[in-house]
Amino acid sequence: MGIAIERTSAPKPKPKSTEYGFGRFFSDHMYMVDYSAADGWHSPRIVPYQPLTLDPGAAVLHYGQAIFEGLKAFRGVDGKIRLFRPEMNWKRLTASADRLCMKAPDLPTYMEGLQQLVTTEREWVPTKEGTALYLRPTLIGTEAFLGVRPAEKYLYYVIASPVGAYYGDSLDSVKIWIEREYSRAAPGGIGAAKAGGNYASSLKAALEAKKRGYAQVLWTDAGQHKFVEEVGTMNVFFLIGDRVITPALSGTILPGVMRDSVIEVLRSWNLQVEERSVPLAEILEAHKNGELKEVFGTGTAAQVSPVSELGTEEQVYKIGSGGVGPLSDRLYTYFMELNYGRTKDTMGWLHEIC
Ligand code: COI
């Protein structure tokens, strides 16, 4: 399918990299492609960034058929632009679409869209280390119909946002509230899908944690709040003694691209990684015994996010020395060096765009 390209006649002024933050600015163009039962995926196009025209009866606005992805385009020290494991995001998009009974774009439609959008927006890919052009593939049900069933029309689009290093110039740590009232996902639900609804349902817990002085929450299982699941919008890892432990992909956990990559890197460093159910009691016991060395989250936005403190009504658990632990630091540095092309891509994870 050839992609039609319509260039903007009014390019936006580009913000300074110090102003980026996360997701505040959008580039000049977007990629769009439509699906209907009769025509399949059709009319792929790059158009000026613009509001969507949606029927007020569109499925996404009523029954939440909305899923998304997030990945970054990095400009290496050699000037080349590369994506980090884009095919992993496609696999997850396909799995999320399947769970919400939506039609996902096929791999060529997805990859050609990323390739063409990033090439069109190459001037928007920042150069400063730690910054990137964040890509947000989005899939929504657009059919106007109020009966509850899967939509028969979809829009897939990708927008792009220049983003800064999550923690400014150097890695920082965050305080996390152990959440035992609200839940992120239930067994049999949509926790493993990157669905907008999961993020909507997480907001209240995050707001309440913030009021208590915490950056985010440690999610525990919906049934008994006894097993650890995720941290904020990220996957979570614990360094206990010399073993790294992370919740297994049981159906309530988002299969993070960084989660998978971190596990592979840790194993390549000959560290033992256990993917299994993680009782909160085990974590607190390890803390008591002085064996809980580090806790960190992993995700595309922050890459690696060290936790300095876990809190409950009863107690505050300081992690390690209360700052950035050596393993989190080593991982963060590894991905920085890889993404900006300062080290060889031995895993074959980077996809060169231009
Ligand atoms: C990430 O950590 O990359 C996420 O998925 C969070 C995103 C929704 C901003």
XYZ file of C-alpha atoms and ligand atoms in Angstrom:
363
model
C 0.000 0.000 0.000
C 1.505 3.350 -0.995
C 1.366 6.003 1.698
C -0.014 9.363 0.498
C 1.954 12.274 1.928
C 0.472 15.701 2.572
C 3.007 18.110 4.067
C 2.062 20.933 6.371
C 2.246 24.446 5.000
C 2.689 25.806 8.530
C 5.503 23.977 10.388
C 5.471 24.632 14.130
C 8.376 26.265 15.926
C 10.351 23.519 17.677
C 10.619 23.770 21.460
C 14.006 23.790 23.185
C 14.980 20.388 24.572
C 14.936 21.859 28.105
C 11.198 22.552 27.650
C 10.203 19.083 26.408
C 9.038 17.309 29.566
C 6.972 14.275 28.540
C 4.228 14.420 25.889
C 3.648 18.188 25.958
C 4.549 18.965 22.343
C 3.533 17.266 19.120
C 5.360 17.217 15.806
C 4.047 18.552 12.474
C 2.599 15.371 10.961
C 0.763 12.190 11.866
C 0.195 8.820 10.210
C -3.353 7.551 9.698
C -4.910 4.448 8.186
C -8.541 3.252 8.236
C -10.122 -0.151 8.559
C -13.555 -1.277 7.439
C -14.873 -4.791 7.085
C -15.449 -4.203 3.349
C -12.074 -2.601 2.480
C -9.712 -3.957 5.148
C -6.860 -1.543 6.025
C -6.886 1.228 3.466
C -5.914 4.830 2.697
C -2.620 5.022 4.613
C -1.488 8.649 4.774
C 0.828 11.132 6.391
C -1.088 14.350 7.034
C -0.477 17.553 8.997
C -1.059 16.992 12.754
C -4.737 17.744 13.225
C -7.858 17.063 15.318
C -9.762 13.892 14.503
C -13.253 13.931 13.068
C -15.252 11.323 14.970
C -18.942 10.531 14.968
C -20.287 11.178 18.498
C -21.619 7.610 18.384
C -18.136 6.121 17.754
C -17.447 2.936 19.723
C -14.316 4.368 21.346
C -16.325 7.129 23.017
C -18.860 4.761 24.567
C -17.404 1.337 25.132
C -13.709 2.161 25.323
C -12.289 0.295 22.355
C -9.000 2.187 22.629
C -5.495 0.754 22.804
C -2.089 2.294 22.280
C 1.634 1.726 22.194
C 4.685 3.790 23.082
C 8.155 3.596 21.574
C 11.038 5.954 21.032
C 13.087 7.082 18.038
C 16.636 7.893 19.162
C 19.240 9.915 17.307
C 22.571 8.179 17.762
C 25.925 9.900 18.121
C 26.475 9.004 14.430
C 23.390 11.074 13.477
C 21.323 7.997 12.493
C 17.777 7.570 13.784
C 16.804 4.217 15.271
C 13.735 2.655 16.897
C 14.030 0.299 19.857
C 12.437 -3.119 19.147
C 9.418 -1.780 17.196
C 8.218 -5.285 16.302
C 7.681 -6.018 20.009
C 5.238 -3.122 20.200
C 3.421 -4.479 17.155
C 3.110 -7.893 18.779
C 1.645 -6.310 21.881
C -0.658 -4.060 19.825
C -1.942 -7.192 18.099
C -2.455 -8.975 21.436
C -4.195 -5.927 22.956
C -6.442 -5.655 19.880
C -7.328 -9.322 20.130
C -8.314 -8.926 23.806
C -10.560 -5.941 23.029
C -11.952 -7.583 19.852
C -10.416 -4.902 17.613
C -8.668 -5.174 14.231
C -4.923 -4.504 14.474
C -2.917 -3.270 11.485
C -0.720 -5.929 9.898
C 3.058 -5.702 10.395
C 3.852 -3.979 7.038
C 1.119 -1.335 7.575
C 2.489 -0.692 11.091
C 6.195 -0.666 10.128
C 5.775 1.406 6.956
C 3.773 3.956 8.951
C 6.543 4.306 11.556
C 9.213 4.429 8.866
C 7.435 7.142 6.871
C 6.369 9.230 9.879
C 9.823 9.248 11.475
C 11.468 9.993 8.115
C 9.043 12.892 7.547
C 9.635 14.155 11.109
C 13.411 13.536 11.218
C 14.058 17.184 12.155
C 11.897 16.550 15.231
C 14.153 13.769 16.526
C 16.231 15.592 19.120
C 19.981 15.251 19.445
C 20.631 15.728 23.170
C 21.381 12.491 24.987
C 18.399 11.368 27.078
C 15.899 12.942 24.675
C 13.950 11.130 21.949
C 10.980 11.381 19.631
C 8.292 9.406 21.457
C 5.876 7.658 19.095
C 2.329 6.915 20.137
C 0.601 4.335 17.900
C -3.114 4.435 18.739
C -6.023 2.237 17.675
C -9.669 3.230 18.191
C -13.083 1.859 17.240
C -14.736 4.479 15.024
C -17.984 2.849 13.957
C -21.059 4.831 15.031
C -23.265 2.220 16.674
C -24.626 2.018 20.204
C -25.236 -1.708 20.417
C -22.590 -3.399 22.540
C -20.430 -5.446 20.152
C -17.014 -5.017 18.539
C -16.889 -2.068 16.117
C -16.598 -2.805 12.422
C -14.566 0.322 11.638
C -11.221 1.373 13.136
C -8.710 4.174 12.875
C -5.046 3.493 13.530
C -2.854 6.565 13.847
C 0.597 7.487 15.102
C 1.536 10.836 16.610
C 5.010 11.924 17.686
C 6.216 13.978 20.627
C 9.757 15.128 21.413
C 10.472 14.090 25.007
C 13.183 14.828 27.515
C 15.067 12.484 29.803
C 12.509 11.499 32.427
C 14.765 12.493 35.321
C 16.610 15.455 33.847
C 20.373 15.139 33.617
C 20.923 12.190 35.940
C 18.908 9.206 37.105
C 16.760 9.865 40.169
C 14.687 7.706 42.517
C 11.022 7.882 43.559
C 8.962 7.094 46.655
C 6.182 4.545 46.137
C 2.996 3.869 48.107
C 2.019 0.206 48.576
C -1.553 0.166 47.232
C -3.960 -2.129 49.043
C -7.302 -0.531 48.284
C -7.490 0.060 44.535
C -6.497 -2.495 41.885
C -5.046 -2.074 38.441
C -6.178 -5.350 36.909
C -8.107 -8.482 37.802
C -7.581 -12.064 36.610
C -9.447 -12.515 33.342
C -9.560 -8.745 32.795
C -7.585 -6.503 30.436
C -4.456 -5.894 32.539
C -2.158 -7.474 29.939
C -3.506 -5.186 27.210
C -2.228 -1.653 26.703
C -5.752 -0.290 26.845
C -6.602 3.312 27.680
C -9.102 2.084 30.268
C -6.344 0.567 32.403
C -4.746 3.983 32.710
C -8.072 5.704 33.490
C -8.675 3.248 36.306
C -5.173 3.867 37.719
C -5.555 7.622 38.142
C -7.364 7.682 41.487
C -4.776 5.577 43.281
C -1.968 7.697 41.809
C -3.667 10.939 42.897
C -4.187 9.656 46.434
C -0.570 8.488 46.614
C 0.561 11.956 45.502
C -1.482 13.558 48.297
C 0.488 11.375 50.705
C 3.777 12.544 49.203
C 4.455 9.510 46.986
C 5.179 9.580 43.245
C 3.160 6.472 42.361
C 1.800 3.208 43.737
C 2.996 -0.376 43.956
C 0.053 -2.333 42.559
C -0.931 -5.522 44.343
C -3.322 -8.246 43.161
C -7.014 -7.450 42.967
C -8.143 -10.456 45.019
C -6.220 -10.185 48.284
C -3.644 -7.402 47.792
C -0.975 -9.914 48.784
C 1.036 -10.239 45.567
C 3.000 -7.510 43.864
C 2.067 -6.725 40.251
C 3.422 -3.457 38.815
C 4.695 -0.067 39.886
C 2.847 3.001 38.566
C 2.727 2.512 34.776
C 5.775 0.242 34.796
C 6.875 -3.330 35.399
C 8.628 -3.881 38.705
C 11.850 -5.662 39.696
C 13.339 -6.503 43.115
C 16.981 -7.288 43.844
C 16.994 -9.638 46.826
C 20.483 -10.802 47.759
C 21.923 -11.556 44.338
C 18.652 -12.661 42.703
C 16.384 -10.438 40.629
C 12.676 -11.154 41.002
C 9.800 -9.846 38.861
C 6.134 -10.833 38.641
C 5.454 -13.422 35.921
C 3.215 -12.492 32.979
C 0.162 -14.044 34.555
C -2.477 -12.109 32.594
C -2.737 -9.113 34.923
C 0.738 -7.787 34.080
C 1.572 -5.676 31.023
C 4.226 -7.461 28.929
C 6.643 -4.524 28.824
C 9.203 -4.242 26.037
C 11.665 -2.876 28.594
C 10.707 -5.668 31.004
C 11.642 -8.268 28.406
C 14.830 -6.396 27.461
C 15.953 -5.894 31.074
C 15.474 -9.603 31.818
C 17.568 -10.502 28.788
C 20.329 -8.041 29.702
C 20.409 -9.206 33.346
C 20.721 -12.824 32.212
C 23.521 -11.852 29.821
C 25.285 -10.451 32.906
C 24.886 -13.904 34.523
C 22.383 -12.648 37.072
C 19.636 -14.999 38.153
C 16.190 -13.636 37.186
C 13.059 -15.240 38.618
C 9.741 -14.578 36.865
C 7.108 -15.800 39.290
C 4.405 -14.626 41.677
C 5.913 -12.213 44.186
C 4.300 -12.146 47.644
C 4.430 -8.708 49.244
C 5.272 -10.489 52.517
C 8.455 -11.881 50.921
C 9.556 -8.378 49.895
C 8.903 -6.942 53.355
C 10.642 -9.910 54.999
C 13.673 -9.423 52.726
C 13.678 -5.763 53.760
C 13.633 -6.754 57.416
C 16.561 -9.134 56.893
C 18.557 -6.512 55.022
C 18.399 -8.555 51.792
C 16.231 -6.193 49.753
C 18.943 -4.265 47.918
C 17.018 -2.542 45.149
C 13.553 -1.985 43.717
C 13.061 -0.470 40.273
C 10.447 -0.001 37.586
C 11.035 -0.392 33.854
C 9.150 1.239 30.981
C 9.709 3.011 27.700
C 9.163 6.503 29.089
C 11.625 6.407 32.015
C 13.578 3.304 30.911
C 14.640 2.432 34.490
C 13.077 4.045 37.542
C 14.714 3.299 40.914
C 12.538 3.240 44.033
C 14.030 4.811 47.168
C 11.207 4.088 49.571
C 8.045 1.984 49.907
C 5.339 3.275 52.232
C 2.178 2.069 53.993
C 0.006 3.557 56.750
C 2.055 1.597 59.296
C 5.609 1.853 58.066
C 8.139 3.365 55.708
C 10.613 0.950 54.114
C 13.775 2.648 52.923
C 15.354 0.727 50.045
C 19.144 0.247 50.060
C 20.852 3.546 50.752
C 17.677 5.399 49.740
C 18.942 6.600 46.356
C 19.825 5.028 43.016
C 21.189 1.507 43.494
C 24.173 0.189 41.496
C 22.138 -2.340 39.467
C 19.517 0.258 38.411
C 22.342 2.603 37.509
C 24.144 -0.062 35.482
C 20.957 -0.932 33.584
C 20.099 2.711 32.908
C 23.602 3.350 31.592
C 23.470 0.201 29.442
C 20.289 1.360 27.659
C 21.567 4.936 27.270
C 24.764 3.680 25.613
C 22.821 1.287 23.406
C 20.099 3.702 22.295
C 22.484 6.514 21.402
C 24.783 4.166 19.520
C 27.719 4.456 21.891
C 27.951 0.689 22.248
C 27.503 -2.187 19.789
C 23.913 -3.464 19.433
C 24.835 -7.066 20.217
C 21.176 -8.007 20.827
C 20.037 -6.692 17.423
C 17.367 -4.524 19.057
C 17.769 -1.277 17.150
C 15.928 -0.717 13.896
C 17.549 1.910 11.707
C 15.113 4.351 10.098
C 17.353 6.870 8.357
C 5.902 3.774 29.857
O 6.481 3.649 30.916
O 6.505 3.857 28.798
C 4.454 3.829 29.832
O 3.851 3.014 29.280
C 3.831 4.984 30.438
C 3.151 5.797 29.401
C 1.687 5.533 29.444
C 3.490 7.236 29.553
